Short mmCIF file of C-alpha atoms in Angstrom, two decimals:
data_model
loop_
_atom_site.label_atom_id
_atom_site.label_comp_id
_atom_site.label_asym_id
_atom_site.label_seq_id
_atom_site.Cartn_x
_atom_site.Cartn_y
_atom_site.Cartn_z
CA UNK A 1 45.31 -67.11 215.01
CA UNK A 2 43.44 -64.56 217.33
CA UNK A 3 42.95 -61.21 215.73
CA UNK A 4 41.65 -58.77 218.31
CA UNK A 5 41.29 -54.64 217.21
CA UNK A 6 39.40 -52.23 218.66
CA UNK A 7 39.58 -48.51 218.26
CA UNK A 8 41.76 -48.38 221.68
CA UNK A 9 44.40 -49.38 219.96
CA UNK A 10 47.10 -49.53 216.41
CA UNK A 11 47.96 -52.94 216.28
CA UNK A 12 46.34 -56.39 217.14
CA UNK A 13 47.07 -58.93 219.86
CA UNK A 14 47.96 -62.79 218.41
CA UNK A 15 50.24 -65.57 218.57
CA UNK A 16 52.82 -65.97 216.42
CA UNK A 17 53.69 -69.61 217.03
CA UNK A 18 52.70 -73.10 218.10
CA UNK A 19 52.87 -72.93 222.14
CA UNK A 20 52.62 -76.52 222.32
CA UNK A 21 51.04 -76.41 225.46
CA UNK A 22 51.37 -79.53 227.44
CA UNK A 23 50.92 -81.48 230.94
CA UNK A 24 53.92 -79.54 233.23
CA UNK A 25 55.95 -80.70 235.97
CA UNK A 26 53.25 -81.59 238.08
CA UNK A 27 49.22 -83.11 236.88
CA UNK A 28 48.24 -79.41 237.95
CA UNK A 29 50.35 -77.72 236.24
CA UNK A 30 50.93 -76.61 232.46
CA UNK A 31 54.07 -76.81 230.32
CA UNK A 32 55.06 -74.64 227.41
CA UNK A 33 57.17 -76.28 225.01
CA UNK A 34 56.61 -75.18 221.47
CA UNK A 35 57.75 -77.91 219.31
CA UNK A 36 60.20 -75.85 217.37
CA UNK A 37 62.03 -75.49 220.97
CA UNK A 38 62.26 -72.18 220.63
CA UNK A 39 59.16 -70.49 223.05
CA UNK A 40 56.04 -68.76 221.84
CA UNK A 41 56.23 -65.42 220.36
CA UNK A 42 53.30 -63.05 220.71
CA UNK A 43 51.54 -59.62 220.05
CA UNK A 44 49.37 -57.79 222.82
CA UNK A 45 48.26 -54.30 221.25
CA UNK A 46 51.13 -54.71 218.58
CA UNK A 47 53.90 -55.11 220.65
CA UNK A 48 55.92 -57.97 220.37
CA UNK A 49 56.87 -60.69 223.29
CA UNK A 50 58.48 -63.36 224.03
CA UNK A 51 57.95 -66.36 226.11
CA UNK A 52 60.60 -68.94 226.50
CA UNK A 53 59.40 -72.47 226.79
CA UNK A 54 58.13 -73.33 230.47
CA UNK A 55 58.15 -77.14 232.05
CA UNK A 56 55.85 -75.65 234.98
CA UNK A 57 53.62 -72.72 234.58
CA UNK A 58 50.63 -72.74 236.58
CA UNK A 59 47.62 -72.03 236.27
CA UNK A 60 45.17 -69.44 237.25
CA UNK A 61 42.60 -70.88 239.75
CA UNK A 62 39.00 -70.60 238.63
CA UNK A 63 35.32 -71.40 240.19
CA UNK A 64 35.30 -75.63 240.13
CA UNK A 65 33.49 -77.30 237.42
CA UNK A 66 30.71 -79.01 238.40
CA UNK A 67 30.41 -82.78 238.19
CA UNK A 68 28.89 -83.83 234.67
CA UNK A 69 30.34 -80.86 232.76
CA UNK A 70 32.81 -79.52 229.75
CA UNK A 71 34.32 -76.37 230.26
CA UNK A 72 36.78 -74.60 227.51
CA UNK A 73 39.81 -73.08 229.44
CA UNK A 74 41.97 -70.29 227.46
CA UNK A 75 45.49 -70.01 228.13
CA UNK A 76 46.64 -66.33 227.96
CA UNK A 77 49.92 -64.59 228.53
CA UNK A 78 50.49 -61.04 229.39
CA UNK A 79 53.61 -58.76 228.73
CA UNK A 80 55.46 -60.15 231.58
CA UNK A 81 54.88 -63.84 230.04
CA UNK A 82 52.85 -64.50 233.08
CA UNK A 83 50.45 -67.77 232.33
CA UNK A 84 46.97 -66.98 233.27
CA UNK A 85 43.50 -69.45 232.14
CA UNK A 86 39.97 -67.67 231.40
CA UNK A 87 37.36 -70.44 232.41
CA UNK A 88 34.69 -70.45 229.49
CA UNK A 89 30.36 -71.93 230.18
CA UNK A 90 29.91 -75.22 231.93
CA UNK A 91 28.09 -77.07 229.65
CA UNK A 92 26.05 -80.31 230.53
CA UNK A 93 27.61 -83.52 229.00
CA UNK A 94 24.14 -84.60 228.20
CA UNK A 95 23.49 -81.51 226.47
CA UNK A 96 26.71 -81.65 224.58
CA UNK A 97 26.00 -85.62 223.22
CA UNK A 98 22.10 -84.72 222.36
CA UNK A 99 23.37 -81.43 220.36
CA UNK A 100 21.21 -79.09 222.03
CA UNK A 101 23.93 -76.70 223.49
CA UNK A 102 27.80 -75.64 222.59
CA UNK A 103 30.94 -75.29 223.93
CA UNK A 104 31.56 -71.56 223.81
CA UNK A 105 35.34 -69.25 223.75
CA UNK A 106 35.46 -67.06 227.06
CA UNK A 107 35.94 -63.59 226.42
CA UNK A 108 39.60 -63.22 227.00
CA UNK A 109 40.94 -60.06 228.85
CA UNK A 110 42.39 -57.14 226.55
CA UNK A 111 45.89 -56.67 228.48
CA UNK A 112 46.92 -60.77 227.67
CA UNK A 113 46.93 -63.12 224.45
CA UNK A 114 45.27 -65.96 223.90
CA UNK A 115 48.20 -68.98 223.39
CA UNK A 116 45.67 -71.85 223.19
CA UNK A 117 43.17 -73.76 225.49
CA UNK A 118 42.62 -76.80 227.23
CA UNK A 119 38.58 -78.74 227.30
CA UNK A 120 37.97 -79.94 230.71
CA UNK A 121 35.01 -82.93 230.61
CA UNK A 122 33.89 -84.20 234.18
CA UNK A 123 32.16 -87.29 233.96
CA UNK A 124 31.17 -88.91 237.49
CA UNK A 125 31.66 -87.42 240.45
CA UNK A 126 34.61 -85.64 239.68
CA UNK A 127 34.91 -81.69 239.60
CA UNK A 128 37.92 -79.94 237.98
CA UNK A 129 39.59 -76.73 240.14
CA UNK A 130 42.08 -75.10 238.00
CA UNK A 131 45.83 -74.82 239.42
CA UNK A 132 44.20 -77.00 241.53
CA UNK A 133 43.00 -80.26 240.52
CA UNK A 134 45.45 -82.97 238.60
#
């Protein structure tokens, strides 16, 4: 669970459930199917929403990952139940293996909640586009 207060507001934005988040109708693409079939409920500033599982939902495009990089990727919703993905540090794959740097959460916007993420590694010479790439 994601607990986020500040003094701007009276309640906190979380997730209530699983989102089960998933590969969607197409490689580029997300699904949200939450495995008690049911959607994802969810809190932004302590008002409830709803979000009724999704077979394509895409994604937010973001700067491409370079080649020989992991990336986190946080799936958010806003009040609408629009799908939108915060792209986190690009982090060297050697660096990751030898231990001397991290995979860090992005800093997620106030107005959405966070319904889970996806890591994106890119080994050769492939880069990763979001809403973009399968």
């Amino acid at each position: 669970m994601s607990l986020n207060l500040n003094d701007n507001n009276r309640g906190g934005t979380f997730c209530l459930s699983n989102a089960g988040l998933a590969i969607g109708s197409t490689a580029s693409q997300i699904a949200i199917a939450a495995p008690n079939g049911a959607g994802v409920d969810y809190c932004i500033k302590g008002l409830s929403y709803h979000k009724a599982d999704a077979a394509t939902a895409a994604i937010t495009a973001a700067d491409t990952q370079a080649v020989l990089t992991t990336c986190l990727y946080v799936i958010c919703l806003n009040a609408a139940g629009t799908v939108s993905s915060v792209k986190g540090r690009e982090v060297l794959n050697a660096d990751l293996t030898a231990g001397t740097d991290v995979l860090e959460w992005p800093e997620v916007d106030e107005d959405v909640c966070p319904i889970g993420a996806v890591k994106v590694k890119c080994e050769s010479t492939a880069t990763f586009t979001a809403g973009t790439t399968l």
